[in-house]
Amino acid sequence: VQCRNVSGEKNGNTVAIVYEGSRAGKKGIYANVSFDGGLSFLAPRKIAEFVSLINNMPSVAISDSGEIRVAWYYISEDGTNGSMFQSFSKDLGVTWSVPEKITFGLQMELLPVIKFDRRNVLHLFFTAYRGPIFTLFHTTADVKDGKFAEPQPVAEMEGDVKGSFFPAVKFTG
């Protein structure tokens, strides 16, 4: 698999890497999982297939119970709309859910970053338009049903701001 935009996460000896890959002319989101701290990896698993000229920037998170979540985004061909997607594995990467769209009704929902905290709560940070300006949002998923709550802005920009920014999320302690 030829790959680009690799992202990784480690929890104990479990390591998961996700990336945009291409195999036999078919593009998609792929994952590889390791159970020995990254010394060796299982064969790549295709999570989703897509055709896109824009980077999809996948993000990965591993819970203490071994659930692996992957999120990425897709921008429409005309560049006017962005959508986020997720897939998960509850069996350490053996099987994966069908990709599911994550939406909150905002324009250009993109650049998702997901992480489990030490309580196994899944956090989602993403960028979307709020009025004429990109804004960074945060939400958490319900532990039981996995549904995300209504997102709240983390940082709001004012004035004549152009472009977008790529959030970097780090959990400590």
Short mmCIF file of C-alpha atoms in Angstrom, two decimals, residues 82-170:
data_model
loop_
_atom_site.label_atom_id
_atom_site.label_comp_id
_atom_site.label_asym_id
_atom_site.label_seq_id
_atom_site.Cartn_x
_atom_site.Cartn_y
_atom_site.Cartn_z
CA GLY A 82 -16.71 19.39 4.04
CA SER A 83 -17.89 16.24 5.80
CA MET A 84 -16.36 14.18 8.60
CA PHE A 85 -16.55 10.40 8.85
CA GLN A 86 -15.68 7.78 11.45
CA SER A 87 -15.22 4.04 11.67
CA PHE A 88 -14.45 1.92 14.70
CA SER A 89 -13.22 -1.50 15.70
CA LYS A 90 -14.22 -3.05 19.01
CA ASP A 91 -11.95 -6.07 18.46
CA LEU A 92 -8.52 -4.41 18.13
CA GLY A 93 -8.73 -3.90 14.38
CA VAL A 94 -9.94 -7.32 13.21
CA THR A 95 -13.28 -5.96 11.96
CA TRP A 96 -14.36 -2.38 11.27
CA SER A 97 -17.73 -0.66 11.24
CA VAL A 98 -19.17 0.76 8.03
CA PRO A 99 -17.99 4.41 7.78
CA GLU A 100 -20.49 6.77 9.35
CA LYS A 101 -20.87 10.49 8.65
CA ILE A 102 -20.36 12.77 11.67
CA THR A 103 -22.37 15.96 11.27
CA PHE A 104 -23.61 18.78 13.44
CA GLY A 105 -25.27 20.86 10.69
CA LEU A 106 -22.37 23.30 10.37
CA GLN A 107 -20.78 24.34 7.10
CA MET A 108 -17.40 22.80 6.14
CA GLU A 109 -17.02 20.39 9.08
CA LEU A 110 -13.46 19.17 8.69
CA LEU A 111 -10.05 18.46 10.25
CA PRO A 112 -11.28 16.02 12.93
CA VAL A 113 -8.91 15.07 15.75
CA ILE A 114 -10.10 12.32 18.09
CA LYS A 115 -8.66 11.12 21.40
CA PHE A 116 -9.79 8.97 24.32
CA ASP A 117 -9.03 10.43 27.73
CA ARG A 118 -8.06 8.38 30.81
CA ARG A 119 -11.74 7.84 31.64
CA ASN A 120 -12.28 6.31 28.15
CA VAL A 121 -14.35 9.30 27.03
CA LEU A 122 -13.93 10.00 23.31
CA HIS A 123 -13.18 13.64 22.46
CA LEU A 124 -13.66 15.14 19.00
CA PHE A 125 -12.09 18.44 17.99
CA PHE A 126 -12.86 19.83 14.53
CA THR A 127 -13.02 23.01 12.49
CA ALA A 128 -16.18 24.41 10.86
CA TYR A 129 -17.61 27.71 9.73
CA ARG A 130 -19.45 29.74 12.34
CA GLY A 131 -20.66 32.75 10.44
CA PRO A 132 -17.98 33.84 7.97
CA ILE A 133 -15.04 32.47 10.00
CA PHE A 134 -13.60 29.02 10.72
CA THR A 135 -13.97 28.09 14.39
CA LEU A 136 -12.48 25.25 16.44
CA PHE A 137 -15.14 23.07 18.12
CA HIS A 138 -15.06 20.33 20.78
CA THR A 139 -17.51 17.60 21.77
CA THR A 140 -17.49 14.26 23.55
CA ALA A 141 -19.19 10.96 22.76
CA ASP A 142 -21.57 9.27 25.17
CA VAL A 143 -19.82 6.28 26.73
CA LYS A 144 -22.84 3.98 26.22
CA ASP A 145 -24.19 4.81 22.76
CA GLY A 146 -21.18 6.56 21.19
CA LYS A 147 -23.26 9.53 19.97
CA PHE A 148 -21.61 12.92 20.09
CA ALA A 149 -23.08 15.78 22.13
CA GLU A 150 -23.72 19.23 20.66
CA PRO A 151 -20.27 20.74 19.97
CA GLN A 152 -19.12 23.91 21.67
CA PRO A 153 -16.62 26.44 20.28
CA VAL A 154 -13.14 26.24 21.80
CA ALA A 155 -11.75 29.34 20.11
CA GLU A 156 -13.68 31.98 18.23
CA MET A 157 -12.00 34.28 15.75
CA GLU A 158 -13.04 37.85 15.02
CA GLY A 159 -12.33 40.23 12.20
CA ASP A 160 -11.20 39.49 8.68
CA VAL A 161 -9.54 36.09 9.12
CA LYS A 162 -8.73 34.06 6.00
CA GLY A 163 -7.93 30.36 5.71
CA SER A 164 -8.18 27.63 8.31
CA PHE A 165 -6.00 26.20 11.02
CA PHE A 166 -5.04 22.66 11.90
CA PRO A 167 -5.66 21.84 15.56
CA ALA A 168 -3.05 19.93 17.54
CA VAL A 169 -4.55 18.19 20.56
CA LYS A 170 -2.44 16.75 23.36
#
